[in-house]
Coordinates of C-alpha atoms in Angstrom, one line a residue:
X56 CA -191.7 -189.0 162.9
X57 CA -194.0 -191.7 162.3
X58 CA -194.5 -192.6 158.6
X59 CA -197.7 -192.4 157.0
X60 CA -199.2 -196.2 157.0
X61 CA -200.5 -197.3 153.5
X62 CA -204.2 -198.2 152.7
X63 CA -203.1 -201.7 151.7
X64 CA -201.5 -203.8 153.1
X65 CA -200.3 -207.2 152.1
X66 CA -198.3 -209.6 154.2
X67 CA -196.6 -213.3 153.4
X68 CA -197.2 -215.9 155.2
X69 CA -199.7 -216.9 155.4
X70 CA -200.3 -217.4 151.7
X71 CA -203.7 -217.5 150.3
X72 CA -205.3 -220.2 150.5
X73 CA -206.9 -220.3 146.9
X74 CA -207.5 -218.8 143.7
X75 CA -210.0 -215.6 143.9
X76 CA -213.3 -216.5 142.9
X77 CA -214.5 -217.3 139.4
X78 CA -210.9 -217.9 138.7
X79 CA -209.8 -222.2 137.7
X80 CA -206.2 -222.9 137.4
X81 CA -205.7 -225.4 134.7
X82 CA -202.9 -228.8 135.5
X83 CA -200.3 -228.3 133.3
X84 CA -200.9 -232.0 132.2
X85 CA -204.2 -230.9 130.7
X86 CA -202.9 -227.9 129.3
X87 CA -202.8 -227.8 125.4
X88 CA -200.8 -225.4 123.6
X89 CA -202.1 -223.3 121.0
X90 CA -199.9 -222.7 118.2
X91 CA -198.7 -219.9 116.1
X92 CA -200.9 -219.7 113.0
X93 CA -199.4 -220.6 109.8
X94 CA -201.3 -218.3 107.7
X95 CA -201.1 -214.2 107.4
X96 CA -204.0 -212.6 106.1
X97 CA -203.5 -209.0 107.3
X98 CA -199.5 -209.4 107.8
X99 CA -200.3 -209.2 111.6
X100 CA -198.8 -212.5 113.5
X101 CA -201.9 -214.4 115.4
X102 CA -202.4 -217.4 117.4
X103 CA -204.8 -220.1 116.3
X104 CA -207.4 -218.5 118.9
X105 CA -206.9 -215.4 116.2
X106 CA -204.9 -212.9 118.8
X107 CA -202.6 -210.8 118.3
X108 CA -198.7 -211.6 119.7
X109 CA -197.1 -209.4 121.5
X110 CA -193.9 -208.1 120.6
X111 CA -190.7 -208.3 123.3
X112 CA -189.7 -205.0 124.7
X113 CA -186.3 -205.4 123.3
X114 CA -185.2 -207.3 119.8
X115 CA -182.8 -210.5 120.0
X116 CA -181.0 -212.3 117.1
X117 CA -183.3 -214.9 117.1
X118 CA -187.0 -213.1 117.1
X119 CA -188.2 -214.1 113.5
X120 CA -191.8 -214.6 112.5
X121 CA -193.8 -218.0 112.9
X122 CA -196.4 -216.9 110.2
X123 CA -195.3 -217.6 106.6
X124 CA -191.5 -217.4 107.9
X125 CA -190.4 -218.7 104.7
X126 CA -192.2 -216.0 102.5
X127 CA -190.9 -213.4 104.4
X128 CA -187.1 -214.1 104.6
X129 CA -186.8 -215.3 108.1
X130 CA -187.3 -218.9 108.3
X131 CA -184.9 -220.1 111.5
X132 CA -182.6 -223.1 111.4
X133 CA -184.5 -226.6 111.5
X134 CA -184.0 -228.9 114.1
X135 CA -182.1 -231.6 112.0
X136 CA -179.1 -229.3 111.9
X137 CA -180.0 -228.0 108.0
X138 CA -179.7 -224.5 107.5
X139 CA -182.9 -222.9 105.8
X140 CA -182.4 -220.3 103.0
X141 CA -182.9 -217.0 104.7
X142 CA -184.1 -215.1 101.5
X143 CA -185.4 -216.4 98.1
X144 CA -182.8 -217.0 95.6
X145 CA -181.8 -213.5 94.0
X146 CA -183.8 -211.9 96.9
X147 CA -181.9 -207.7 97.3
X148 CA -181.7 -207.1 100.7
X149 CA -184.7 -204.5 100.6
X150 CA -186.7 -207.3 99.8
X151 CA -186.0 -209.1 102.5
X152 CA -186.2 -206.0 104.7
X153 CA -190.0 -205.7 103.6
X154 CA -191.1 -209.1 105.0
X155 CA -189.4 -208.6 108.2
X156 CA -190.3 -205.0 109.0
X157 CA -193.7 -205.9 110.9
X158 CA -191.7 -208.0 113.4
X159 CA -189.0 -205.7 114.1
X160 CA -190.9 -203.5 116.6
X161 CA -188.5 -203.3 119.6
X162 CA -190.3 -200.6 121.7
X163 CA -189.7 -199.8 125.2
X164 CA -188.6 -195.8 124.2
X165 CA -191.2 -194.1 126.4
X166 CA -189.5 -194.0 129.2
X167 CA -186.2 -191.9 127.5
X168 CA -185.5 -188.7 126.7
X169 CA -186.1 -188.1 122.8
X170 CA -182.5 -188.0 122.4
X171 CA -181.6 -191.8 124.4
X172 CA -184.4 -192.6 122.3
X173 CA -183.0 -192.1 119.0
X174 CA -179.3 -193.4 120.4
X175 CA -181.2 -196.7 121.6
X176 CA -183.5 -196.9 118.2
X177 CA -180.7 -196.1 116.2
X178 CA -178.8 -199.4 117.8
X179 CA -181.6 -201.4 118.1
X180 CA -182.3 -200.8 113.7
X181 CA -178.5 -201.7 113.6
X182 CA -179.0 -205.2 115.7
X183 CA -182.4 -206.4 113.9
X184 CA -181.4 -206.6 110.3
X185 CA -179.2 -208.6 108.1
X186 CA -176.9 -206.2 106.3
X187 CA -175.7 -207.3 103.0
X188 CA -172.1 -209.0 103.2
X189 CA -170.9 -208.5 99.6
X190 CA -168.9 -205.5 100.7
X191 CA -166.8 -204.9 103.8
X192 CA -168.7 -202.6 106.4
X193 CA -166.0 -200.0 106.3
X194 CA -166.3 -199.9 102.1
X195 CA -168.3 -197.1 100.9
X196 CA -170.3 -199.4 98.7
X197 CA -171.5 -201.2 101.5
X198 CA -174.9 -201.0 103.0
X199 CA -173.5 -200.8 106.2
X200 CA -171.4 -197.9 105.7
X201 CA -173.9 -195.5 104.2
X202 CA -175.8 -196.6 107.4
X203 CA -172.8 -194.5 109.1
X204 CA -172.8 -191.6 107.3
X205 CA -177.0 -191.1 108.3
X206 CA -175.8 -191.4 111.7
X207 CA -173.0 -189.2 111.4
X208 CA -175.2 -186.8 109.7
X209 CA -178.2 -187.0 112.4
X210 CA -175.4 -186.3 115.1
X211 CA -175.7 -190.3 116.5
X212 CA -171.9 -191.3 116.2
X213 CA -169.0 -188.8 115.5
X214 CA -167.1 -190.9 112.9
X215 CA -166.6 -194.6 111.8
X216 CA -163.3 -194.5 113.4
X217 CA -165.5 -194.5 117.0
X218 CA -167.4 -197.6 116.1
X219 CA -164.3 -199.5 115.5
X220 CA -162.7 -198.6 118.6
X221 CA -165.9 -200.0 120.4
X222 CA -165.9 -203.0 118.4
X223 CA -162.1 -203.4 119.2
X224 CA -163.1 -202.9 123.4
X225 CA -165.9 -205.4 122.8
X226 CA -163.5 -208.0 121.8
X227 CA -161.0 -207.2 124.7
X228 CA -163.6 -208.0 127.0
X229 CA -165.1 -204.7 127.7
X230 CA -168.6 -204.5 129.5
X231 CA -171.4 -202.4 128.0
X232 CA -171.2 -200.3 130.7
X233 CA -167.3 -199.3 130.4
X234 CA -167.9 -198.9 126.5
X235 CA -170.6 -196.6 127.4
X236 CA -168.8 -194.2 129.7
X237 CA -166.2 -194.1 127.1
X238 CA -168.3 -193.2 124.3
X239 CA -168.4 -189.7 124.2
X240 CA -164.7 -189.4 124.8
X241 CA -164.4 -190.7 121.0
X242 CA -166.3 -188.0 120.1
X243 CA -165.1 -185.3 117.5
X244 CA -166.0 -182.1 116.5
X245 CA -163.1 -182.0 113.9
X246 CA -165.3 -181.6 110.2
X247 CA -168.6 -181.2 111.0
X248 CA -170.8 -178.6 111.0
X249 CA -172.7 -176.4 114.0
X250 CA -171.6 -173.0 116.1
X251 CA -167.8 -173.3 117.3
X252 CA -167.3 -173.7 121.4
X253 CA -166.4 -170.7 122.7
X254 CA -163.5 -170.3 125.2
X255 CA -163.6 -170.6 128.6
X256 CA -161.9 -167.5 129.9
X257 CA -165.0 -165.8 127.7
X258 CA -168.0 -167.8 129.0
X259 CA -166.4 -167.1 132.9
X260 CA -166.1 -163.5 131.8
X261 CA -170.0 -162.8 130.9
X262 CA -172.1 -165.5 132.6
X263 CA -175.0 -164.5 130.9
X264 CA -173.5 -165.4 127.3
X265 CA -175.5 -168.5 126.1
X266 CA -173.1 -171.5 125.4
X267 CA -173.9 -173.2 122.5
X268 CA -174.0 -176.8 122.4
X269 CA -171.1 -179.0 120.7
X270 CA -171.8 -179.7 117.0
X271 CA -172.9 -183.6 117.7
X272 CA -175.6 -182.3 120.0
X273 CA -176.8 -179.3 117.8
X274 CA -177.3 -182.0 114.6
X275 CA -178.9 -184.4 117.0
X276 CA -181.7 -181.8 118.3
X277 CA -181.9 -179.9 115.2
X278 CA -183.2 -183.9 113.7
X279 CA -185.2 -184.3 116.6
X280 CA -186.6 -180.8 116.4
X281 CA -187.4 -180.8 112.2
X282 CA -186.9 -183.9 111.1
X283 CA -188.5 -183.1 107.2
X284 CA -185.6 -180.3 107.2
X285 CA -182.8 -182.5 108.3
X286 CA -184.3 -185.6 105.8
X287 CA -184.7 -183.5 103.0
X288 CA -181.3 -181.7 103.1
X289 CA -179.3 -184.9 103.6
X290 CA -181.1 -186.8 100.4
X291 CA -180.2 -183.4 98.3
X292 CA -177.2 -181.4 99.2
X293 CA -175.6 -184.3 100.6
X294 CA -175.5 -186.1 98.1
X295 CA -173.8 -183.2 96.1
X296 CA -171.1 -182.9 98.5
X297 CA -170.4 -186.8 99.4
X298 CA -170.8 -187.4 95.6
X299 CA -173.2 -190.0 96.3
X300 CA -175.3 -188.6 93.0
X301 CA -172.3 -190.0 90.5
X302 CA -172.9 -193.6 92.0
X303 CA -176.1 -195.9 90.9
X304 CA -175.5 -197.9 93.9
X305 CA -175.8 -195.1 96.4
X306 CA -178.9 -192.8 94.4
X307 CA -180.8 -196.6 94.7
X308 CA -179.8 -197.8 98.1
X309 CA -179.7 -194.4 100.5
X310 CA -182.9 -193.6 99.9
X311 CA -184.4 -197.1 100.8
X312 CA -181.9 -197.4 103.9
X313 CA -183.5 -194.1 105.1
X314 CA -187.0 -194.7 104.3
X315 CA -187.0 -198.1 106.6
X316 CA -184.7 -196.3 109.3
X317 CA -187.7 -193.6 109.3
X318 CA -190.3 -196.4 108.9
X319 CA -188.9 -198.1 112.2
X320 CA -189.0 -194.5 114.2
X321 CA -192.2 -194.4 113.3
X322 CA -193.6 -197.6 114.5
X323 CA -191.8 -197.1 117.7
X324 CA -192.3 -193.4 118.4
X325 CA -189.3 -192.8 118.5
X326 CA -189.5 -188.8 117.6
X327 CA -192.1 -186.2 119.6
X328 CA -194.0 -185.0 116.7
X329 CA -195.3 -188.1 114.3
X330 CA -196.6 -185.8 111.7
X331 CA -193.1 -184.2 111.2
X332 CA -192.0 -187.5 110.8
X333 CA -194.3 -188.7 108.3
X334 CA -193.8 -185.6 106.5
X335 CA -190.1 -186.9 106.0
X336 CA -190.8 -190.6 105.5
X337 CA -192.8 -188.6 102.5
X338 CA -189.3 -187.1 101.5
X339 CA -187.6 -190.5 101.8
X340 CA -190.5 -191.9 99.7
X341 CA -190.3 -189.5 96.6
X342 CA -185.9 -189.6 96.9
X343 CA -186.7 -193.4 96.1
X344 CA -188.5 -192.6 92.8
X345 CA -186.4 -189.4 91.6
X346 CA -182.9 -190.1 92.9
X347 CA -182.2 -192.8 90.3
X348 CA -183.9 -190.8 87.8
X349 CA -181.3 -188.1 88.2
X350 CA -179.0 -190.7 86.5
X351 CA -181.4 -191.9 84.3
X352 CA -182.4 -188.6 82.7
X353 CA -178.8 -187.4 81.7
X354 CA -178.4 -190.9 79.3
X355 CA -181.5 -189.9 77.3
X356 CA -181.5 -186.0 77.3
X357 CA -181.1 -184.3 74.8
X358 CA -182.6 -187.0 72.8
X359 CA -182.4 -187.6 68.8
X360 CA -185.1 -184.8 68.4
X361 CA -183.5 -182.2 70.3
X362 CA -180.3 -183.1 68.5
X363 CA -182.0 -183.0 65.1
X364 CA -183.2 -179.5 66.0
X365 CA -179.6 -178.8 67.0
X366 CA -178.0 -179.6 63.4
X367 CA -180.5 -178.0 61.8
X368 CA -180.2 -174.4 63.4
X369 CA -176.6 -174.8 64.4
X370 CA -176.9 -172.8 67.6
X371 CA -174.7 -174.6 69.9
X372 CA -174.6 -172.3 73.3
X373 CA -172.4 -174.7 75.3
X374 CA -169.1 -173.9 72.4
X375 CA -170.0 -169.8 71.8
X376 CA -168.4 -168.1 74.7
X377 CA -170.8 -165.6 76.1
X378 CA -171.0 -161.9 75.3
X379 CA -168.1 -159.9 76.9
X380 CA -166.7 -162.8 78.4
X381 CA -162.6 -162.4 77.8
X382 CA -162.0 -165.5 75.8
X383 CA -165.0 -164.2 73.0
X384 CA -162.5 -162.1 70.5
X385 CA -159.0 -164.0 69.1
X386 CA -155.7 -162.6 70.2
X387 CA -153.0 -162.3 68.3
X388 CA -150.0 -165.0 69.5
X389 CA -147.0 -163.7 71.1
X390 CA -143.9 -163.7 69.4
X391 CA -141.4 -166.5 70.2
X392 CA -138.4 -166.0 72.3
X393 CA -134.9 -166.2 71.0
X394 CA -133.6 -169.3 72.8
X395 CA -136.7 -171.1 71.5
X396 CA -135.7 -169.6 67.6
X397 CA -132.3 -171.1 68.0
X398 CA -133.4 -174.5 69.1
X399 CA -135.3 -174.5 66.5
X400 CA -132.5 -173.3 64.3
X401 CA -130.6 -176.4 65.5
X402 CA -133.3 -178.8 65.1
X403 CA -133.9 -177.5 61.6
X404 CA -130.2 -177.9 60.4
X405 CA -130.0 -181.8 61.8
X406 CA -133.0 -182.7 59.8
X407 CA -131.8 -181.4 56.6
X408 CA -128.5 -183.0 56.8
X409 CA -130.1 -186.5 57.7
X410 CA -132.3 -185.8 54.8
X411 CA -129.0 -185.0 52.9
X412 CA -127.3 -188.4 53.8
X413 CA -130.5 -190.4 53.0
X414 CA -130.2 -189.1 49.3
X415 CA -126.7 -190.8 49.2
X416 CA -125.7 -194.3 47.6
X417 CA -125.8 -196.4 50.9
X418 CA -129.2 -194.8 51.6
X419 CA -132.2 -196.6 52.6
X420 CA -134.4 -194.5 49.2
X421 CA -131.2 -195.6 47.0
X422 CA -129.9 -199.1 47.9
X423 CA -126.2 -199.5 46.7
X424 CA -123.6 -202.4 47.9
X425 CA -124.3 -204.1 50.9
X426 CA -126.7 -201.7 52.3
X427 CA -129.7 -202.5 54.0
X428 CA -132.0 -201.8 50.9
X429 CA -129.9 -203.5 48.6
X430 CA -131.7 -207.0 49.6
X431 CA -135.1 -207.9 47.8
X432 CA -137.0 -207.2 51.0
X433 CA -136.2 -203.8 51.3
X434 CA -138.6 -201.2 53.7
X435 CA -139.6 -199.3 50.5
X436 CA -139.6 -201.9 47.9
X437 CA -141.3 -205.1 49.4
X438 CA -144.1 -206.3 48.0
X439 CA -143.7 -209.6 49.6
X440 CA -143.9 -208.7 53.3
X441 CA -147.9 -208.6 54.3
X442 CA -147.5 -205.7 57.2
X443 CA -146.1 -203.5 54.2
X444 CA -149.4 -203.6 52.1
X445 CA -151.7 -200.7 52.6
X446 CA -154.0 -201.3 55.5
X447 CA -157.5 -202.1 54.7
X448 CA -160.2 -200.2 56.5
X449 CA -161.8 -202.5 58.9
X450 CA -163.0 -200.3 61.5
X451 CA -165.9 -201.3 63.5
X452 CA -168.9 -199.8 63.6
X453 CA -169.3 -198.7 67.1
X454 CA -166.0 -196.9 67.3
X455 CA -167.4 -194.3 64.3
X456 CA -168.8 -191.7 65.3
X457 CA -172.8 -191.7 64.9
X458 CA -174.5 -190.2 62.2
X459 CA -175.8 -186.7 62.9
X460 CA -179.9 -186.8 63.3
X461 CA -181.7 -184.3 60.9
X462 CA -185.1 -183.5 60.5
X463 CA -186.2 -185.5 58.1
X464 CA -185.7 -188.2 59.8
X465 CA -188.6 -187.5 62.0
X466 CA -190.5 -185.4 59.8
X467 CA -190.0 -186.5 56.4
X468 CA -189.6 -183.5 53.7
X469 CA -190.8 -180.8 56.0
X470 CA -190.6 -177.0 55.4
X471 CA -189.9 -176.3 58.6
X472 CA -186.2 -174.7 57.9
X473 CA -188.2 -172.5 55.9
X474 CA -190.4 -171.2 57.9
X475 CA -188.7 -171.1 61.5
X476 CA -185.5 -170.0 63.0
X477 CA -183.7 -169.5 66.5
X478 CA -185.3 -166.9 69.0
X479 CA -184.5 -166.7 72.7
X480 CA -181.5 -168.4 73.9
X481 CA -181.7 -169.4 77.5
X482 CA -179.3 -171.2 80.4
X483 CA -181.4 -171.7 83.3
X484 CA -182.9 -174.8 85.5
X485 CA -186.5 -175.1 85.6
X486 CA -189.0 -177.0 86.9
X487 CA -191.3 -179.6 85.1
X488 CA -194.7 -179.4 85.6
X489 CA -196.8 -180.9 82.9
X490 CA -196.1 -183.8 80.2
X491 CA -198.4 -183.1 77.7
X492 CA -199.3 -186.8 75.2
X493 CA -199.6 -186.5 71.3
X494 CA -202.2 -184.6 70.1
X495 CA -204.9 -186.8 67.9
X496 CA -206.2 -184.2 66.1
X497 CA -205.3 -183.9 62.2
X498 CA -203.3 -180.9 61.3
X499 CA -205.0 -178.3 59.8
X500 CA -202.9 -178.0 56.2
X501 CA -200.0 -180.3 55.1
X502 CA -196.6 -179.1 56.1
X503 CA -195.9 -179.0 52.7
X504 CA -197.9 -176.7 50.2
X505 CA -198.1 -174.6 47.6
X506 CA -198.2 -172.2 50.7
X507 CA -196.0 -171.8 53.6
X508 CA -198.1 -172.2 56.8
X509 CA -196.1 -172.3 59.9
X510 CA -199.5 -173.4 61.8
X511 CA -199.6 -176.2 59.8
X512 CA -196.0 -177.5 60.6
X513 CA -196.3 -176.6 64.5
X514 CA -199.9 -178.5 64.5
X515 CA -198.0 -181.2 62.4
X516 CA -195.2 -181.4 65.5
X517 CA -198.0 -181.4 68.2
X518 CA -199.2 -184.6 66.3
X519 CA -196.4 -186.1 66.5
X520 CA -194.4 -185.2 69.5
X521 CA -194.7 -184.9 73.4
X522 CA -194.8 -181.7 74.9
X523 CA -193.1 -181.0 78.1
X524 CA -193.8 -178.0 80.0
X525 CA -190.9 -176.2 82.4
X526 CA -191.5 -173.5 85.0
X527 CA -189.3 -171.2 86.3
X528 CA -187.3 -172.5 89.2
X529 CA -185.5 -169.9 91.8
X530 CA -182.5 -172.4 92.4
X531 CA -180.5 -170.3 89.4
X532 CA -180.6 -167.2 87.9
X533 CA -181.4 -167.4 84.3
X534 CA -178.7 -166.6 82.4
X535 CA -179.4 -165.2 78.1
X536 CA -177.2 -166.4 75.6
X537 CA -175.7 -163.8 73.3
X538 CA -176.9 -165.3 70.3
X539 CA -180.5 -164.9 71.7
X540 CA -182.9 -163.3 69.1
X541 CA -186.2 -161.2 70.8
X542 CA -186.9 -159.4 73.6
X543 CA -186.5 -160.4 77.0
X544 CA -187.2 -159.3 80.4
X545 CA -185.7 -157.8 83.1
X546 CA -185.8 -159.2 86.8
X547 CA -188.2 -157.7 88.3
X548 CA -190.3 -156.3 85.4
X549 CA -193.6 -157.3 84.4
X550 CA -195.0 -154.3 82.1
X551 CA -194.3 -154.6 78.5
X552 CA -191.5 -154.1 76.6
X553 CA -191.2 -152.5 73.2
X554 CA -190.6 -154.9 70.6
X555 CA -190.0 -154.6 66.5
X556 CA -191.4 -158.0 66.1
X557 CA -194.5 -160.0 66.7
X558 CA -193.7 -162.2 69.7
X559 CA -194.2 -161.0 73.0
X560 CA -191.0 -160.3 75.3
X561 CA -189.9 -163.4 77.2
X562 CA -189.9 -163.6 81.0
X563 CA -187.5 -166.1 82.0
X564 CA -188.5 -165.3 85.8
X565 CA -192.3 -165.9 85.3
X566 CA -192.8 -167.8 82.0
X567 CA -193.2 -171.1 81.1
X568 CA -191.8 -172.8 78.2
X569 CA -192.8 -175.8 76.5
X570 CA -189.9 -178.6 74.5
X571 CA -190.7 -181.1 72.5
X572 CA -189.5 -184.7 73.0
X573 CA -189.6 -188.2 71.7
X574 CA -192.5 -190.2 73.4
X575 CA -190.0 -192.7 74.5
X576 CA -188.0 -189.5 76.5
X577 CA -190.9 -188.3 78.1
X578 CA -191.7 -191.3 79.8
X579 CA -188.1 -191.2 82.1
X580 CA -189.0 -187.4 83.0
X581 CA -191.1 -187.4 86.3
X582 CA -193.0 -183.9 87.3
X583 CA -191.5 -181.9 89.5
X584 CA -187.8 -182.9 89.0
X585 CA -185.7 -180.0 87.4
X586 CA -183.9 -179.9 84.4
X587 CA -180.7 -177.4 83.9
X588 CA -179.6 -176.8 80.5
X589 CA -179.6 -174.7 77.4
X590 CA -183.1 -173.5 76.5
X591 CA -183.4 -172.2 72.3
X592 CA -186.4 -171.3 71.1
X593 CA -188.1 -172.5 67.9
X594 CA -189.5 -169.0 66.4
X595 CA -191.1 -168.1 63.2
X596 CA -189.3 -166.1 61.0
X597 CA -192.1 -163.4 60.9
X598 CA -191.4 -163.2 64.1
X599 CA -189.2 -160.5 63.7
X600 CA -190.6 -159.1 60.7
X601 CA -190.7 -155.2 61.6
X602 CA -194.5 -154.0 62.1
X603 CA -195.4 -151.1 60.3
X604 CA -198.0 -149.7 62.6
X605 CA -200.4 -148.7 59.3
X606 CA -200.9 -152.2 58.9
X607 CA -202.8 -154.9 61.2
X608 CA -200.6 -157.0 62.6
X609 CA -200.9 -160.8 61.4
X610 CA -202.5 -162.9 63.9
X611 CA -201.6 -166.8 64.0
X612 CA -204.4 -169.1 64.8
X613 CA -202.5 -170.6 67.6
X614 CA -201.7 -167.3 69.8
X615 CA -198.1 -166.5 70.8
X616 CA -196.7 -170.1 72.0
X617 CA -194.0 -171.2 70.4
X618 CA -192.1 -174.6 70.9
X619 CA -188.4 -175.3 72.6
X620 CA -185.9 -177.4 72.4
X621 CA -183.0 -178.8 74.8
X622 CA -179.3 -177.8 73.1
X623 CA -177.5 -179.2 76.2
X624 CA -178.0 -181.2 79.8
X625 CA -176.4 -179.4 82.8
X626 CA -177.9 -180.4 85.9
X627 CA -180.6 -182.8 86.8
X628 CA -182.4 -182.2 90.2
X629 CA -185.2 -183.6 92.8
X630 CA -188.3 -182.1 92.9
X631 CA -187.7 -181.9 96.9
X632 CA -184.3 -179.9 96.3
X633 CA -183.3 -177.3 98.6
X634 CA -180.1 -174.8 97.9
X635 CA -176.9 -175.1 100.4
X636 CA -178.1 -172.5 102.7

């Protein structure tokens, strides 16, 4: 069969006689090199003609920016052999990476499937950066190890052992092609999430049964389909599972590492959906701010003000047992077994015999003859030996128990303990929805006057302290302590519940609460984050007075708003936290 003849045929020789019309070829002797511009105005490398440079299809270890290279920590070695600083003194790894980010764009992934693009991009991300070497690569504290943990979670590698095996193969002289062929043999699904593989016999019996993906492939496709969901889970639940939330180094470095990786994927268009990748990057940006706060907040809460409320009212929910607890009531001790009684009697008899011998003439208490106690430096009678003198109380002050704070430290002489008491005692996890600075208006009356005024006292609290508003969060079911006072609505109830007092029933699933805090403490908090602990309501004494239906009900100028204090902190969560579903 004759082949179709091409419409365009170019055959050599003969070669073209010269360049096309209008094209002039400059001889090499007349050509002048146009260097890269030394200054960087818009963070894009340009030459002297203001033409942007073109990144190479693949990254190399020698690819460094020529524009303001010293500023971005990427100066190469000088021709004289002297080493230039790779980064400014005292520069952290993430600061150095920021300077190099605009030049690390390998690209060339468009022709690959999405999973292959992700594999290639992860390897390019690994090779194109200067990784900190303060710890061994396999150390849990190293940034390199944290990157491997991220890749294992995504499904790019099975374990760090695979990487070590690949390195050993490379040292022995294996080629890249041989390593790639053996790479799948090293993967193992042990200890990873995902649907287990079905038995081969069962699958052959029912050809219509879908064959589940292997755990690594399943995780990889899950990341490609919804990177926001996987990154959210990694920066929330995996921080608990791996124990990273208890290490300040991990809280600082892991979200930054994830952010750099997602930026790299976005710039090189590795993922199919750019919008989903940007949402995942947004989660990483939030984690950079909030994950370190999960370590700082427990160090400042409860603050001294909340501790003063705790000492004033004496309600300690974390000490008292809940209602119905088997340890809530004291149980009589079981009688001592007979064998232990006999041993106790023997020890008592021996002790009595030793004491009797000590009272004889050759004992330490009454020295006689040449006994030890006859010398002038007897243990019980010496006055010359310094270590026999009583020890003075020279305990360092930092070893002593701190003096408990009281409300007079913050309010001076106040009538608050007389006008207020504790109300609802709730254990829950709530989200910070508002932070209100101290009010600038003066209280209507002095807190200390001839007539006690709860309104004036609460107005003074508003003026001196920051108010933090907490809203319910469904990550935990609220619990009402048995020491709580006041009506509480059950779950699912919206209607009013009869109450003998003047205060409306509390709905822990819908009602906001306002906690008083010191101004410096409130600066550490961030909107949206979750705080779990014991919240105690500062109710008024007259809130629990029995209301006479014949008499008009007392109405406060401030309404039914009551402040709360934090009696104990149990949990700190980020704003994007998801449950382990």
